[in-house]
């Protein structure tokens, strides 16, 4: 089967060893699974989110914090049966949900694995945690299986997407994918314990020197969806290696982030998560030398 899962539309036959832009093979590759405490509070809760980090990525963000799995491809092949057991293992260890991180390249296998896990007793919500660079048809494949969508909306200006993430028409693809996500799961739902059961949280990472682009994204999301979704406005940008773009070789300044937050508040946004300064520390990046960490 030729691969058209993401907007790269490479058309390669991964099952027969052909490699596309992402370089992912025709099998699932997982770098780590764990109870993860550093997602939004309605995702992590007290017990942690049952996070499965997939290796490889269909983007190529020059500033990627998880480059050891996205670019260096740390991880190991996991069968559909093992993936289903991992989901059940996380549930048995009281994870609030199953959180699929950078899953795009493996959607057909994930669908099979989730169906098998559900057949064997998986009942906690499924979170699809993505860069946002998605084909709508791929998101449609997940209808009825995913309860919570957790996409990024990284750039409004497509020139920034080309420059920093080597992707064309980022906003066009990501905004259409988010529309489909909201269509599927509707307005967000929080249970009596403060945990999200259904809905969409759109993440936006504020970048050094790009606060005007951040404002355009926030304005677009609020005008399009109002209070139907939750925004997560993040300040955690951390340069983990020296970059060719000098403007990105620093953290986001407090006054930059505050300007974006104040803009969102003045627009009328109240359903949003914001971050404190300590999220800019490298200690918040998972240890991908550990496959299982429960």
CSV table of N, CA and C in Angstrom, one decimal, residues 49-138:
chain,number,residue,atom,x,y,z
A,49,UNK,N,-0.6,10.6,32.4
A,49,UNK,CA,-1.2,10.2,31.1
A,49,UNK,C,-0.4,9.0,30.6
A,50,UNK,N,-1.1,8.0,30.1
A,50,UNK,CA,-0.4,6.8,29.6
A,50,UNK,C,0.2,7.1,28.2
A,51,UNK,N,1.4,7.6,28.2
A,51,UNK,CA,2.0,8.2,27.0
A,51,UNK,C,2.8,7.2,26.2
A,52,UNK,N,2.6,7.1,24.9
A,52,UNK,CA,3.3,6.2,24.0
A,52,UNK,C,4.0,7.1,23.0
A,53,UNK,N,5.4,7.2,23.1
A,53,UNK,CA,6.1,8.0,22.2
A,53,UNK,C,6.5,7.2,21.0
A,54,UNK,N,6.1,7.6,19.8
A,54,UNK,CA,6.4,6.9,18.6
A,54,UNK,C,7.7,7.6,18.0
A,55,UNK,N,8.5,6.7,17.4
A,55,UNK,CA,9.7,7.2,16.7
A,55,UNK,C,9.4,7.7,15.3
A,56,UNK,N,10.3,8.5,14.8
A,56,UNK,CA,10.2,9.2,13.5
A,56,UNK,C,9.2,10.3,13.5
A,57,UNK,N,9.1,11.1,12.5
A,57,UNK,CA,8.2,12.3,12.4
A,57,UNK,C,8.1,12.7,11.0
A,58,UNK,N,6.8,13.2,10.6
A,58,UNK,CA,6.6,13.7,9.3
A,58,UNK,C,6.9,15.1,9.1
A,59,UNK,N,7.4,15.8,10.2
A,59,UNK,CA,7.9,17.1,10.1
A,59,UNK,C,9.4,17.1,10.3
A,60,UNK,N,10.1,18.3,10.2
A,60,UNK,CA,11.5,18.3,10.5
A,60,UNK,C,11.8,19.7,11.1
A,61,UNK,N,11.2,19.9,12.3
A,61,UNK,CA,11.4,21.1,13.0
A,61,UNK,C,12.8,21.2,13.5
A,62,UNK,N,13.5,22.3,13.1
A,62,UNK,CA,14.9,22.5,13.5
A,62,UNK,C,15.1,22.5,15.0
A,63,UNK,N,14.1,22.9,15.7
A,63,UNK,CA,14.2,23.1,17.2
A,63,UNK,C,13.7,22.0,18.0
A,64,UNK,N,13.4,20.8,17.3
A,64,UNK,CA,12.7,19.7,18.0
A,64,UNK,C,13.4,19.3,19.3
A,65,UNK,N,12.7,19.3,20.4
A,65,UNK,CA,13.2,18.9,21.7
A,65,UNK,C,13.4,17.3,21.7
A,66,UNK,N,12.6,16.6,21.0
A,66,UNK,CA,12.6,15.2,21.0
A,66,UNK,C,13.3,14.6,19.8
A,67,UNK,N,14.4,15.3,19.3
A,67,UNK,CA,15.1,15.0,18.1
A,67,UNK,C,15.7,13.6,18.2
A,68,UNK,N,16.0,13.1,19.4
A,68,UNK,CA,16.5,11.8,19.5
A,68,UNK,C,15.6,10.7,18.9
A,69,UNK,N,14.3,10.9,19.0
A,69,UNK,CA,13.4,10.0,18.4
A,69,UNK,C,12.9,10.4,17.1
A,70,UNK,N,12.7,11.7,16.8
A,70,UNK,CA,12.2,12.2,15.5
A,70,UNK,C,13.2,12.1,14.4
A,71,UNK,N,14.5,12.4,14.7
A,71,UNK,CA,15.6,12.4,13.7
A,71,UNK,C,16.6,11.3,13.9
A,72,UNK,N,16.9,11.0,15.1
A,72,UNK,CA,17.9,9.9,15.3
A,72,UNK,C,17.2,8.5,15.4
A,73,UNK,N,15.9,8.5,15.5
A,73,UNK,CA,15.1,7.3,15.3
A,73,UNK,C,15.3,6.3,16.5
A,74,UNK,N,15.6,6.8,17.7
A,74,UNK,CA,15.7,5.9,18.8
A,74,UNK,C,14.4,5.2,19.1
A,75,UNK,N,14.4,3.9,19.3
A,75,UNK,CA,13.2,3.1,19.6
A,75,UNK,C,13.3,1.7,19.0
A,76,UNK,N,12.3,1.0,19.2
A,76,UNK,CA,12.3,-0.4,18.6
A,76,UNK,C,10.9,-0.8,18.0
A,77,UNK,N,11.0,-1.7,17.1
A,77,UNK,CA,9.7,-2.2,16.5
A,77,UNK,C,8.8,-2.8,17.5
A,78,UNK,N,7.5,-2.5,17.3
A,78,UNK,CA,6.5,-3.1,18.2
A,78,UNK,C,5.4,-3.6,17.3
A,79,UNK,N,5.0,-4.8,17.5
A,79,UNK,CA,3.9,-5.4,16.8
A,79,UNK,C,2.6,-4.8,17.2
A,80,UNK,N,1.6,-5.1,16.4
A,80,UNK,CA,0.2,-4.6,16.7
A,80,UNK,C,-0.2,-5.3,18.0
A,81,UNK,N,0.1,-6.5,18.2
A,81,UNK,CA,-0.3,-7.2,19.5
A,81,UNK,C,0.4,-6.6,20.7
A,82,UNK,N,1.7,-6.3,20.5
A,82,UNK,CA,2.4,-5.7,21.7
A,82,UNK,C,1.9,-4.3,22.0
A,83,UNK,N,1.6,-3.6,20.9
A,83,UNK,CA,1.0,-2.2,21.1
A,83,UNK,C,-0.2,-2.3,21.9
A,84,UNK,N,-1.1,-3.3,21.6
A,84,UNK,CA,-2.3,-3.4,22.4
A,84,UNK,C,-2.1,-3.8,23.8
A,85,UNK,N,-1.0,-4.6,24.1
A,85,UNK,CA,-0.7,-5.0,25.4
A,85,UNK,C,-0.1,-3.8,26.2
A,86,UNK,N,0.6,-2.9,25.5
A,86,UNK,CA,1.2,-1.7,26.1
A,86,UNK,C,0.0,-0.8,26.6
A,87,UNK,N,-1.0,-0.7,25.8
A,87,UNK,CA,-2.2,0.1,26.1
A,87,UNK,C,-2.8,-0.5,27.4
A,88,UNK,N,-3.0,-1.8,27.4
A,88,UNK,CA,-3.6,-2.4,28.6
A,88,UNK,C,-2.7,-2.3,29.8
A,89,UNK,N,-1.4,-2.4,29.6
A,89,UNK,CA,-0.5,-2.2,30.7
A,89,UNK,C,-0.6,-0.9,31.4
A,90,UNK,N,-0.7,0.2,30.5
A,90,UNK,CA,-0.8,1.5,31.0
A,90,UNK,C,-2.1,1.7,31.8
A,91,UNK,N,-3.2,1.1,31.2
A,91,UNK,CA,-4.5,1.2,31.9
A,91,UNK,C,-4.4,0.5,33.3
A,92,UNK,N,-3.8,-0.7,33.3
A,92,UNK,CA,-3.6,-1.4,34.6
A,92,UNK,C,-2.8,-0.6,35.6
A,93,UNK,N,-1.9,0.2,35.2
A,93,UNK,CA,-1.1,1.1,36.1
A,93,UNK,C,-1.8,2.4,36.3
A,94,UNK,N,-3.1,2.5,36.1
A,94,UNK,CA,-4.0,3.6,36.4
A,94,UNK,C,-3.8,4.9,35.6
A,95,UNK,N,-3.3,4.7,34.4
A,95,UNK,CA,-3.2,5.9,33.5
A,95,UNK,C,-4.6,6.5,33.3
A,96,UNK,N,-4.7,7.8,33.2
A,96,UNK,CA,-6.0,8.4,32.9
A,96,UNK,C,-6.4,8.2,31.5
A,97,UNK,N,-5.5,8.0,30.6
A,97,UNK,CA,-5.8,7.9,29.2
A,97,UNK,C,-4.6,7.2,28.4
A,98,UNK,N,-4.8,6.9,27.2
A,98,UNK,CA,-3.7,6.5,26.3
A,98,UNK,C,-3.4,7.6,25.4
A,99,UNK,N,-2.1,8.1,25.5
A,99,UNK,CA,-1.7,9.3,24.8
A,99,UNK,C,-0.7,9.0,23.7
A,100,UNK,N,-1.1,9.1,22.4
A,100,UNK,CA,-0.3,8.7,21.3
A,100,UNK,C,0.4,9.9,20.7
A,101,UNK,N,1.8,9.9,20.9
A,101,UNK,CA,2.6,11.1,20.6
A,101,UNK,C,3.3,10.8,19.2
A,102,UNK,N,3.1,11.8,18.3
A,102,UNK,CA,3.6,11.7,16.9
A,102,UNK,C,3.2,10.4,16.3
A,103,UNK,N,1.9,10.1,16.2
A,103,UNK,CA,1.4,8.8,15.7
A,103,UNK,C,1.1,8.7,14.2
A,104,UNK,N,1.2,9.9,13.5
A,104,UNK,CA,0.7,10.0,12.1
A,104,UNK,C,1.2,8.8,11.2
A,105,UNK,N,2.4,8.5,11.2
A,105,UNK,CA,3.0,7.5,10.3
A,105,UNK,C,2.5,6.1,10.5
A,106,UNK,N,1.8,5.9,11.7
A,106,UNK,CA,1.4,4.5,12.0
A,106,UNK,C,-0.1,4.4,12.2
A,107,UNK,N,-0.9,5.3,11.7
A,107,UNK,CA,-2.3,5.3,11.9
A,107,UNK,C,-3.0,4.0,11.6
A,108,UNK,N,-2.7,3.3,10.5
A,108,UNK,CA,-3.4,2.1,10.2
A,108,UNK,C,-3.1,1.0,11.2
A,109,UNK,N,-1.8,0.9,11.7
A,109,UNK,CA,-1.5,-0.1,12.7
A,109,UNK,C,-2.1,0.3,14.0
A,110,UNK,N,-2.1,1.6,14.4
A,110,UNK,CA,-2.7,2.0,15.6
A,110,UNK,C,-4.2,1.7,15.7
A,111,UNK,N,-4.9,1.8,14.6
A,111,UNK,CA,-6.3,1.5,14.5
A,111,UNK,C,-6.5,0.0,14.9
A,112,UNK,N,-5.7,-0.8,14.2
A,112,UNK,CA,-5.8,-2.3,14.5
A,112,UNK,C,-5.5,-2.6,16.0
A,113,UNK,N,-4.4,-1.9,16.5
A,113,UNK,CA,-4.0,-2.2,17.9
A,113,UNK,C,-5.0,-1.7,18.9
A,114,UNK,N,-5.6,-0.5,18.6
A,114,UNK,CA,-6.7,0.0,19.5
A,114,UNK,C,-7.9,-0.9,19.5
A,115,UNK,N,-8.3,-1.3,18.4
A,115,UNK,CA,-9.5,-2.2,18.3
A,115,UNK,C,-9.2,-3.5,19.1
A,116,UNK,N,-8.0,-4.1,19.0
A,116,UNK,CA,-7.7,-5.3,19.7
A,116,UNK,C,-7.7,-5.0,21.2
A,117,UNK,N,-7.1,-3.9,21.6
A,117,UNK,CA,-7.0,-3.5,23.0
A,117,UNK,C,-8.4,-3.3,23.6
A,118,UNK,N,-9.3,-2.6,22.8
A,118,UNK,CA,-10.6,-2.4,23.3
A,118,UNK,C,-11.4,-3.7,23.4
A,119,UNK,N,-11.1,-4.6,22.5
A,119,UNK,CA,-11.8,-5.9,22.6
A,119,UNK,C,-11.4,-6.7,23.9
A,120,UNK,N,-10.1,-6.4,24.3
A,120,UNK,CA,-9.6,-7.0,25.5
A,120,UNK,C,-9.7,-6.2,26.8
A,121,UNK,N,-10.5,-5.2,26.7
A,121,UNK,CA,-10.8,-4.4,28.0
A,121,UNK,C,-10.3,-3.0,28.1
A,122,UNK,N,-9.8,-2.4,27.1
A,122,UNK,CA,-9.3,-1.0,27.2
A,122,UNK,C,-10.5,-0.1,27.1
A,123,UNK,N,-10.7,0.7,28.2
A,123,UNK,CA,-11.8,1.6,28.3
A,123,UNK,C,-11.5,3.1,28.5
A,124,UNK,N,-10.2,3.4,28.8
A,124,UNK,CA,-9.9,4.8,29.1
A,124,UNK,C,-9.8,5.6,27.8
A,125,UNK,N,-9.9,6.9,27.9
A,125,UNK,CA,-9.9,7.7,26.6
A,125,UNK,C,-8.6,7.6,25.8
A,126,UNK,N,-8.7,7.8,24.5
A,126,UNK,CA,-7.6,7.8,23.6
A,126,UNK,C,-7.3,9.2,23.2
A,127,UNK,N,-6.0,9.6,23.4
A,127,UNK,CA,-5.6,11.0,23.0
A,127,UNK,C,-4.7,10.9,21.8
A,128,UNK,N,-5.0,11.7,20.8
A,128,UNK,CA,-4.2,11.7,19.5
A,128,UNK,C,-3.4,13.0,19.6
A,129,UNK,N,-2.1,12.9,19.8
A,129,UNK,CA,-1.2,14.0,20.2
A,129,UNK,C,-0.3,14.3,19.0
A,130,UNK,N,-0.5,15.3,18.2
A,130,UNK,CA,0.1,15.5,16.9
A,130,UNK,C,0.6,16.9,16.6
A,131,UNK,N,1.5,17.0,15.7
A,131,UNK,CA,2.1,18.3,15.2
A,131,UNK,C,1.1,19.1,14.5
A,132,UNK,N,0.0,18.5,14.1
A,132,UNK,CA,-1.0,19.2,13.3
A,132,UNK,C,-0.9,19.1,11.8
A,133,UNK,N,0.3,18.6,11.4
A,133,UNK,CA,0.5,18.5,9.9
A,133,UNK,C,-0.1,17.2,9.5
A,134,UNK,N,-1.4,17.2,9.2
A,134,UNK,CA,-2.1,16.0,9.0
A,134,UNK,C,-3.0,16.1,7.7
A,135,UNK,N,-3.2,15.0,7.0
A,135,UNK,CA,-4.2,15.0,6.0
A,135,UNK,C,-5.6,14.7,6.6
A,136,UNK,N,-6.6,15.4,6.2
A,136,UNK,CA,-7.9,15.2,6.8
A,136,UNK,C,-8.4,13.8,6.6
A,137,UNK,N,-8.1,13.1,5.5
A,137,UNK,CA,-8.5,11.7,5.3
A,137,UNK,C,-8.0,10.8,6.4
A,138,UNK,N,-6.8,11.1,6.8
A,138,UNK,CA,-6.1,10.3,7.9
A,138,UNK,C,-6.9,10.5,9.2
